[in-house]
CSV table of C-alpha atoms in Angstrom, one decimal:
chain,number,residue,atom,x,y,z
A,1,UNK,CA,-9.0,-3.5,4.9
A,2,UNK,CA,-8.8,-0.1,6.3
A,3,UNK,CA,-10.3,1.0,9.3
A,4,UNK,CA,-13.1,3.0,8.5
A,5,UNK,CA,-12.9,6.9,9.1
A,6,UNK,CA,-12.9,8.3,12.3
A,7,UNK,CA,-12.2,12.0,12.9
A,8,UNK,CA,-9.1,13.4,12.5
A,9,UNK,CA,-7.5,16.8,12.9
A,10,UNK,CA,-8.4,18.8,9.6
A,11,UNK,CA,-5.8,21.0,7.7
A,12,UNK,CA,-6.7,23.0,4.5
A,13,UNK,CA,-6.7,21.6,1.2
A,14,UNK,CA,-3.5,24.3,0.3
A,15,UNK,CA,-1.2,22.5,2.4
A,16,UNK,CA,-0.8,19.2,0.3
A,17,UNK,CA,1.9,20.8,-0.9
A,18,UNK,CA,4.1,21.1,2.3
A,19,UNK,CA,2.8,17.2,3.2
A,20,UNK,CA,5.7,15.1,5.2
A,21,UNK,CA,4.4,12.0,3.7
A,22,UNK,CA,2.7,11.4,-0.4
A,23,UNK,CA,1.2,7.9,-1.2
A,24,UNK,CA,0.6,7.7,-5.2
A,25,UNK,CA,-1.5,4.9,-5.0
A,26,UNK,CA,-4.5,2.7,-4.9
A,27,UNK,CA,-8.2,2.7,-3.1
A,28,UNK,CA,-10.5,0.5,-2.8
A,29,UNK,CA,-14.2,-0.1,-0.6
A,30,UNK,CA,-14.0,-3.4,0.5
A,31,UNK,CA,-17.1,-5.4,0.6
A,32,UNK,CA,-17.0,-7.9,3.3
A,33,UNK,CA,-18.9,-11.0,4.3
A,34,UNK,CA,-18.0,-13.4,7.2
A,35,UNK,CA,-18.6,-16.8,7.2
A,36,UNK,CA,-17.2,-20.0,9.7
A,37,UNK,CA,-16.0,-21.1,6.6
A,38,UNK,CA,-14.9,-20.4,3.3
A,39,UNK,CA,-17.6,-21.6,0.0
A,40,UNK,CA,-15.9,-24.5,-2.0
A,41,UNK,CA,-16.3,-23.6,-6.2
A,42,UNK,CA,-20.2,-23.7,-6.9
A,43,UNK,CA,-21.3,-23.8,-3.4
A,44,UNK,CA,-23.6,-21.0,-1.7
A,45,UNK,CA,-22.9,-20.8,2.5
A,46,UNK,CA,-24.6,-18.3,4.6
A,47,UNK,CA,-22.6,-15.5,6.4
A,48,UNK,CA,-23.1,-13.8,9.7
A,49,UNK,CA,-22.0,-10.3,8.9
A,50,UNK,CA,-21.3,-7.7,6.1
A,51,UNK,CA,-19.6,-4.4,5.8
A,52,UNK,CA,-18.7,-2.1,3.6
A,53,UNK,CA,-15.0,-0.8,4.7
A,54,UNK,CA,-12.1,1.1,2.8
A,55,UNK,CA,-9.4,-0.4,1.6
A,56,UNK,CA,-6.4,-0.4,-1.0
A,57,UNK,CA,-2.9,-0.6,-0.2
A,58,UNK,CA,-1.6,3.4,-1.1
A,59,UNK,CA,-4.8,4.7,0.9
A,60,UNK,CA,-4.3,2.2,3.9
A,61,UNK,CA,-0.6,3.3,3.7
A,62,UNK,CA,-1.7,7.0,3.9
A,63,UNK,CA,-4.3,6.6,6.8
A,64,UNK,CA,-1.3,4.4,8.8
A,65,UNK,CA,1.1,7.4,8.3
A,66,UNK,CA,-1.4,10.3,8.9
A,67,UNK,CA,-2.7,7.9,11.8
A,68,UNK,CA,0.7,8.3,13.6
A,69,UNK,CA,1.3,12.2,13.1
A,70,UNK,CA,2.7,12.3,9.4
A,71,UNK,CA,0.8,14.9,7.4
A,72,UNK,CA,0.2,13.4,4.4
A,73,UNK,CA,-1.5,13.7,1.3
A,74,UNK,CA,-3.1,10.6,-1.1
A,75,UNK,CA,-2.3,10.9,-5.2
A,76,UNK,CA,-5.4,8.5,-6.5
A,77,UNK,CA,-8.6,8.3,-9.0
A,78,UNK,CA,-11.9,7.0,-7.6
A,79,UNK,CA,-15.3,7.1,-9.1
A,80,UNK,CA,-17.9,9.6,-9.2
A,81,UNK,CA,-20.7,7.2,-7.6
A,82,UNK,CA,-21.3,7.0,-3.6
A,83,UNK,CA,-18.3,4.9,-3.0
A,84,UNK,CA,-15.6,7.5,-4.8
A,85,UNK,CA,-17.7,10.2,-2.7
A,86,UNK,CA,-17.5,7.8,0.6
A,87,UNK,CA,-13.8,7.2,-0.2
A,88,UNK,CA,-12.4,10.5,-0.8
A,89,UNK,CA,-15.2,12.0,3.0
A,90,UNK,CA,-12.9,9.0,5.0
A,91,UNK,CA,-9.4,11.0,3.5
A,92,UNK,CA,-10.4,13.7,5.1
A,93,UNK,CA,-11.9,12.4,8.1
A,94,UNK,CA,-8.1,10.5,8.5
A,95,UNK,CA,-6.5,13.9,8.1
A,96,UNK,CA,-5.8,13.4,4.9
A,97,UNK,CA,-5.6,15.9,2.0
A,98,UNK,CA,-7.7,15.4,-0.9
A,99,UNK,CA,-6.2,18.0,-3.4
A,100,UNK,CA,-4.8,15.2,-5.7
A,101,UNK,CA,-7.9,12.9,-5.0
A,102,UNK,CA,-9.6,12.6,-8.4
A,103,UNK,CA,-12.3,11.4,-9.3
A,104,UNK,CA,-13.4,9.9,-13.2
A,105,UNK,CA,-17.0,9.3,-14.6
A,106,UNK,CA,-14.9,6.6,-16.5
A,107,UNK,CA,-15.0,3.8,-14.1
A,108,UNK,CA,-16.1,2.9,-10.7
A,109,UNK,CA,-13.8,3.2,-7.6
A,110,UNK,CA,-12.0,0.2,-7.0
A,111,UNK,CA,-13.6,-2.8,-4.9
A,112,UNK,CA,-12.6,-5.7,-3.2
A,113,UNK,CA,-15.0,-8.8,-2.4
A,114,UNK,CA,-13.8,-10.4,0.4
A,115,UNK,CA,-15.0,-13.5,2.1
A,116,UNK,CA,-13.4,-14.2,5.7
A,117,UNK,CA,-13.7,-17.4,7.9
A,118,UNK,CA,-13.5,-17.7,11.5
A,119,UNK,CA,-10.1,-18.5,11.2
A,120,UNK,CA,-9.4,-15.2,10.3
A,121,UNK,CA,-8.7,-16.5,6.7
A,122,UNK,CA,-9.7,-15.0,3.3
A,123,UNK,CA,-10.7,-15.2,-0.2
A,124,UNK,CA,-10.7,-12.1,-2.4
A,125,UNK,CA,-11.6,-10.9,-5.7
A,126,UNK,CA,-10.0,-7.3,-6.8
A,127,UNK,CA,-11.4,-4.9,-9.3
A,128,UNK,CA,-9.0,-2.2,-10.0
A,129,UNK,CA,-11.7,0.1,-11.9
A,130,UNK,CA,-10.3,4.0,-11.7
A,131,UNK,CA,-7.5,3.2,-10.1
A,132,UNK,CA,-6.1,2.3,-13.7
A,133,UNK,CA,-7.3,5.3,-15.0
A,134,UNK,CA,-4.2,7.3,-12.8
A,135,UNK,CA,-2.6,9.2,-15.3
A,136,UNK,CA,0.4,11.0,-16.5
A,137,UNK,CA,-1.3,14.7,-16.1
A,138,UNK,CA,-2.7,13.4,-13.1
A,139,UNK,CA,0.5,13.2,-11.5
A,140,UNK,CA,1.7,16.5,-13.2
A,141,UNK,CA,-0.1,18.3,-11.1
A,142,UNK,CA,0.9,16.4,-7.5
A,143,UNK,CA,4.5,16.7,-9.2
A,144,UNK,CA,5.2,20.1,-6.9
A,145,UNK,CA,4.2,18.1,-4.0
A,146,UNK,CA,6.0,15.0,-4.2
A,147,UNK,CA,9.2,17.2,-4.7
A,148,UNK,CA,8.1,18.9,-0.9
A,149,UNK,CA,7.6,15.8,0.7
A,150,UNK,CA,9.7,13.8,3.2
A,151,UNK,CA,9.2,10.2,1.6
A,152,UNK,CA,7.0,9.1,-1.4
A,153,UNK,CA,5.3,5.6,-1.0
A,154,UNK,CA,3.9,3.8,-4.2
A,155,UNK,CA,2.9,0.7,-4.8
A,156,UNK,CA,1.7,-1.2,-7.9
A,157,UNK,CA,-2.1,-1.5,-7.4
A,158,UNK,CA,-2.3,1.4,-9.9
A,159,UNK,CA,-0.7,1.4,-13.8
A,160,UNK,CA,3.4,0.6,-13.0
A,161,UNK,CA,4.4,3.7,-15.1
A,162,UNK,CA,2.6,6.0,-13.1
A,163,UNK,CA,4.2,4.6,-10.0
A,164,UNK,CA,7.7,4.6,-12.1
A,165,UNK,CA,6.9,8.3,-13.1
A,166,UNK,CA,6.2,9.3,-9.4
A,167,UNK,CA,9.5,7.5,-7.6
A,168,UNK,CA,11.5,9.0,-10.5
A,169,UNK,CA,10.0,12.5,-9.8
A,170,UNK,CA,10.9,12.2,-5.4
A,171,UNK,CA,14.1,10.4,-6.1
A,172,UNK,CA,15.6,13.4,-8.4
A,173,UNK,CA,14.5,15.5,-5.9
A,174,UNK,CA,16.4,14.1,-3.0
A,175,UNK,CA,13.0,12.9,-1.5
A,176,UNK,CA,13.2,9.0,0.1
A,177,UNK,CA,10.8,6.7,-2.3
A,178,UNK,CA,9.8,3.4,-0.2
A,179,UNK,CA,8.1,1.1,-2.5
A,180,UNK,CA,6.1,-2.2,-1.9
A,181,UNK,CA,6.0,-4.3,-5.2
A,182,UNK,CA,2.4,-5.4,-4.7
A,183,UNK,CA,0.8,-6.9,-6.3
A,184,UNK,CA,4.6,-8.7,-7.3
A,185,UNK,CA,5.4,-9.1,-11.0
A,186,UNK,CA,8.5,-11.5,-12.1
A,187,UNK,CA,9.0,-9.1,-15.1
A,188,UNK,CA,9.2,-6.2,-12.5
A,189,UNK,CA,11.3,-3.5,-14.3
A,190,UNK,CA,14.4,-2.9,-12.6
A,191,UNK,CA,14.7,1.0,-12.4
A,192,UNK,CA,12.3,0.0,-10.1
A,193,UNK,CA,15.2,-1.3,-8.2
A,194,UNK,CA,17.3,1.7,-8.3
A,195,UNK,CA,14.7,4.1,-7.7
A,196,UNK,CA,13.6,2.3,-4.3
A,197,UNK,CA,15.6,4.1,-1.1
A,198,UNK,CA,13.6,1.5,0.8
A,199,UNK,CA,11.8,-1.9,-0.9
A,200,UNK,CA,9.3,-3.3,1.5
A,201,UNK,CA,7.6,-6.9,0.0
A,202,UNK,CA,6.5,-9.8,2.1
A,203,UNK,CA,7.7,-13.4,1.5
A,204,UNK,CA,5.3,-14.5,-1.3
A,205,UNK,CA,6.2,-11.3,-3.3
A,206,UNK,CA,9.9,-12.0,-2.4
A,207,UNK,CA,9.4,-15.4,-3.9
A,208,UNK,CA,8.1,-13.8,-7.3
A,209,UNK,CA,10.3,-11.5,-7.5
A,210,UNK,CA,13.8,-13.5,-7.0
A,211,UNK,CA,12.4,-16.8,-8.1
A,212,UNK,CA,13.6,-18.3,-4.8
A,213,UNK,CA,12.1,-20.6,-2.1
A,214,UNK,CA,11.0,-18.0,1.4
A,215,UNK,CA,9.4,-20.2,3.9
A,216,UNK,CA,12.1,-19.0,7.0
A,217,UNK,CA,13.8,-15.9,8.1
A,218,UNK,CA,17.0,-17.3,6.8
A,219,UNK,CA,15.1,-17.6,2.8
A,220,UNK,CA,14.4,-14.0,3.6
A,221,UNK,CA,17.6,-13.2,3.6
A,222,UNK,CA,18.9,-14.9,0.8
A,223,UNK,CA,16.1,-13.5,-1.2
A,224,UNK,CA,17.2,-9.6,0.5
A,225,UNK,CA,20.6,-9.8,-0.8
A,226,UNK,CA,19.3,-10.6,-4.6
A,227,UNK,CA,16.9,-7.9,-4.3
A,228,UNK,CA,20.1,-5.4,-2.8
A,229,UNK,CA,21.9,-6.3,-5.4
A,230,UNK,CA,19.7,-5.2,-7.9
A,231,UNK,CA,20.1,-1.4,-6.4
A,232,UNK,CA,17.6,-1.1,-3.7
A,233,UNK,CA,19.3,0.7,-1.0
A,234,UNK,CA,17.4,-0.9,2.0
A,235,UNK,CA,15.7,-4.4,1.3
A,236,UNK,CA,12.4,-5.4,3.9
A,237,UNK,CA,11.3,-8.9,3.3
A,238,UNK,CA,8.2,-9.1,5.9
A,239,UNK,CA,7.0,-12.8,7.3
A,240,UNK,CA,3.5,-12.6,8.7
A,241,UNK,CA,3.7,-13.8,12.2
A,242,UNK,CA,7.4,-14.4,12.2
A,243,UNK,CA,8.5,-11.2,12.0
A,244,UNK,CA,10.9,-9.5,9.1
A,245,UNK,CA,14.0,-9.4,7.5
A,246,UNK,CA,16.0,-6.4,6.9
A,247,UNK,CA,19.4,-5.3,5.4
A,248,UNK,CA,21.2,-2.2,3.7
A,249,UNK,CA,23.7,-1.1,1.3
A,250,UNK,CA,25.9,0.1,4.6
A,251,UNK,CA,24.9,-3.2,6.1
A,252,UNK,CA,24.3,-5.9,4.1
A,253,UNK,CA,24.1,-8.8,6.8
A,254,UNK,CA,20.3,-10.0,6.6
A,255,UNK,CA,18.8,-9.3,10.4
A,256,UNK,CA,15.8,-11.0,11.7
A,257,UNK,CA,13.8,-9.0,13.8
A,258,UNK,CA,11.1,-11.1,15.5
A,259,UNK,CA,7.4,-10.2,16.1
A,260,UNK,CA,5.2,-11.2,19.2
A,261,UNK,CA,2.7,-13.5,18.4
A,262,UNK,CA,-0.8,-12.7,18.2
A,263,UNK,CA,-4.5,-14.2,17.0
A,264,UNK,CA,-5.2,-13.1,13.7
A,265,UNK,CA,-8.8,-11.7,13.8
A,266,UNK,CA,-8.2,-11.2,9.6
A,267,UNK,CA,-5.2,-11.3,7.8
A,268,UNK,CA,-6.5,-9.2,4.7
A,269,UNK,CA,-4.6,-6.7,5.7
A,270,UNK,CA,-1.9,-7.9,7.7
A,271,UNK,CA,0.9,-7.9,4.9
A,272,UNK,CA,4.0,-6.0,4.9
A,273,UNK,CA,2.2,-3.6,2.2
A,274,UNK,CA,-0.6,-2.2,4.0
A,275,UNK,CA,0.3,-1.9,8.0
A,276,UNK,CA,3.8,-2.4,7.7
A,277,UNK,CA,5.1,0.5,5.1
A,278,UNK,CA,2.4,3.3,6.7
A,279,UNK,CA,4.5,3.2,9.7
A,280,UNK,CA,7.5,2.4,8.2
A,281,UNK,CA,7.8,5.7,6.3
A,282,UNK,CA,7.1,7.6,9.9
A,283,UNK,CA,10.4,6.4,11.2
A,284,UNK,CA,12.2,8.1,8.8
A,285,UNK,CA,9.9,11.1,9.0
């Protein structure tokens, strides 16, 4: 989940072309119920709270980026009903431009139930809706943009030859592409690979992808150097509340870099895809 929108610096729609940082990706509201517990199959519990939040992992990459100085710009499709309309209000109230923010009387914006316990635990159920209706001429039209731009991020929450389409557009350009393959696919295709200056994925994602075992910094790292070798240039592997694992082309020894442990209030959101890449992209930027 995405923080919800909180004012932000404004800058005219004109500008997406001259943004530091494009995200072709997903959005989603997030409907959220917390309970002490999560419901076993057929059971009904009562919950405490309820709120309505935004959410997707391209627009929570976007608000992470824009959040620490990156002027950046969201490529997307939401609905036409109060929730595409919501949506498209917190872009702009993150500093986000809006100029490729479309939005289809074909299907609803995106949503996400999700059910959280007090262990900060979840359960969720995704429907895609207008994300999948990202298109082709769509992405024509933020083409001219994404060549500007410092670093593309994409992810796969939208139709994968859209995201294809837009890493192939930035990297003939010379623009860095950091992709997170989520959600992770075994069949991934591999220009993905090769298109991908920086490939972020967390451990269960790593595990898809390479078919390997990643239950310890030292997994990661096996799993990193399969995933180089299929043409990434620099290979993240992140590990919840153990930290990450990173290597390159120019240094291909796998390094651990711990994190400090914390209390997870709610881990929807706590993967290397969503508040990982956002400010990931900013170093380089």
């Amino acid at each position: 989940m995405a923080a919800s929108g909180e004012p932000g610096r404004q800058w005219q729609e004109e500008e997406a072309a001259a943004a530091a940082v494009v995200v072709v990706g997903s959005c989603m509201t997030d409907l959220v119920s917390l309970t002490t517990r999560l419901p076993k199959t057929g059971e009904t519990i009562h919950g405490h709270k309820f709120f309505i939040g935004f959410g997707g992992k391209g627009a929570n990459q976007c608000v992470q980026a824009a959040r620490l100085g990156a002027k950046a710009s969201m490529v997307c499709k939401v609905g036409k009903g109060s929730f595409g309309n919501d949506y498209i209000e917190n872009l702009k109230q993150n500093a986000i431009s809006t100029e490729f923010a479309y939005q289809t009387a074909e299907a609803a914006t995106g949503t996400a139930s999700i059910i959280v316990n007090k262990e900060g635990q979840n359960s969720i159920v995704i429907v895609a809706g207008a994300n999948l209706l990202l298109n082709r001429e769509d992405l024509r039209k933020a083409a001219d943009a994404i060549r500007r731009a410092r670093v593309l991020i994409c992810q796969l929450e939208i139709p994968p030859a859209i995201s294809l389409e837009a890493l192939t557009i930035a990297h003939s350009s010379g623009v860095k592409t950091l992709f997170n393959p989520a959600p992770a696919t075994a069949d991934l295709d591999p220009r993905f690979y090769a298109l991908s200056d920086v490939f972020c994925c967390n451990e269960s994602e790593a595990e898809i992808l390479t078919g390997l075992a990643v239950s310890s910094p030292a997994d990661a790292g096996t799993a990193a150097l399969v995933l180089l070798e299929r043409g990434c240039q620099v290979v993240i592997i992140t590990l919840g509340a153990e930290g990450c694992v990173m290597l390159s082309k120019p240094e291909p020894v796998p390094k651990y870099i711990p994190t400090e442990k914390i209390k997870a209030v709610d881990t929807t959101s706590s993967c290397g895809g969503r508040h990982f890449t956002g400010p990931c992209c900013c170093c380089d930027h």
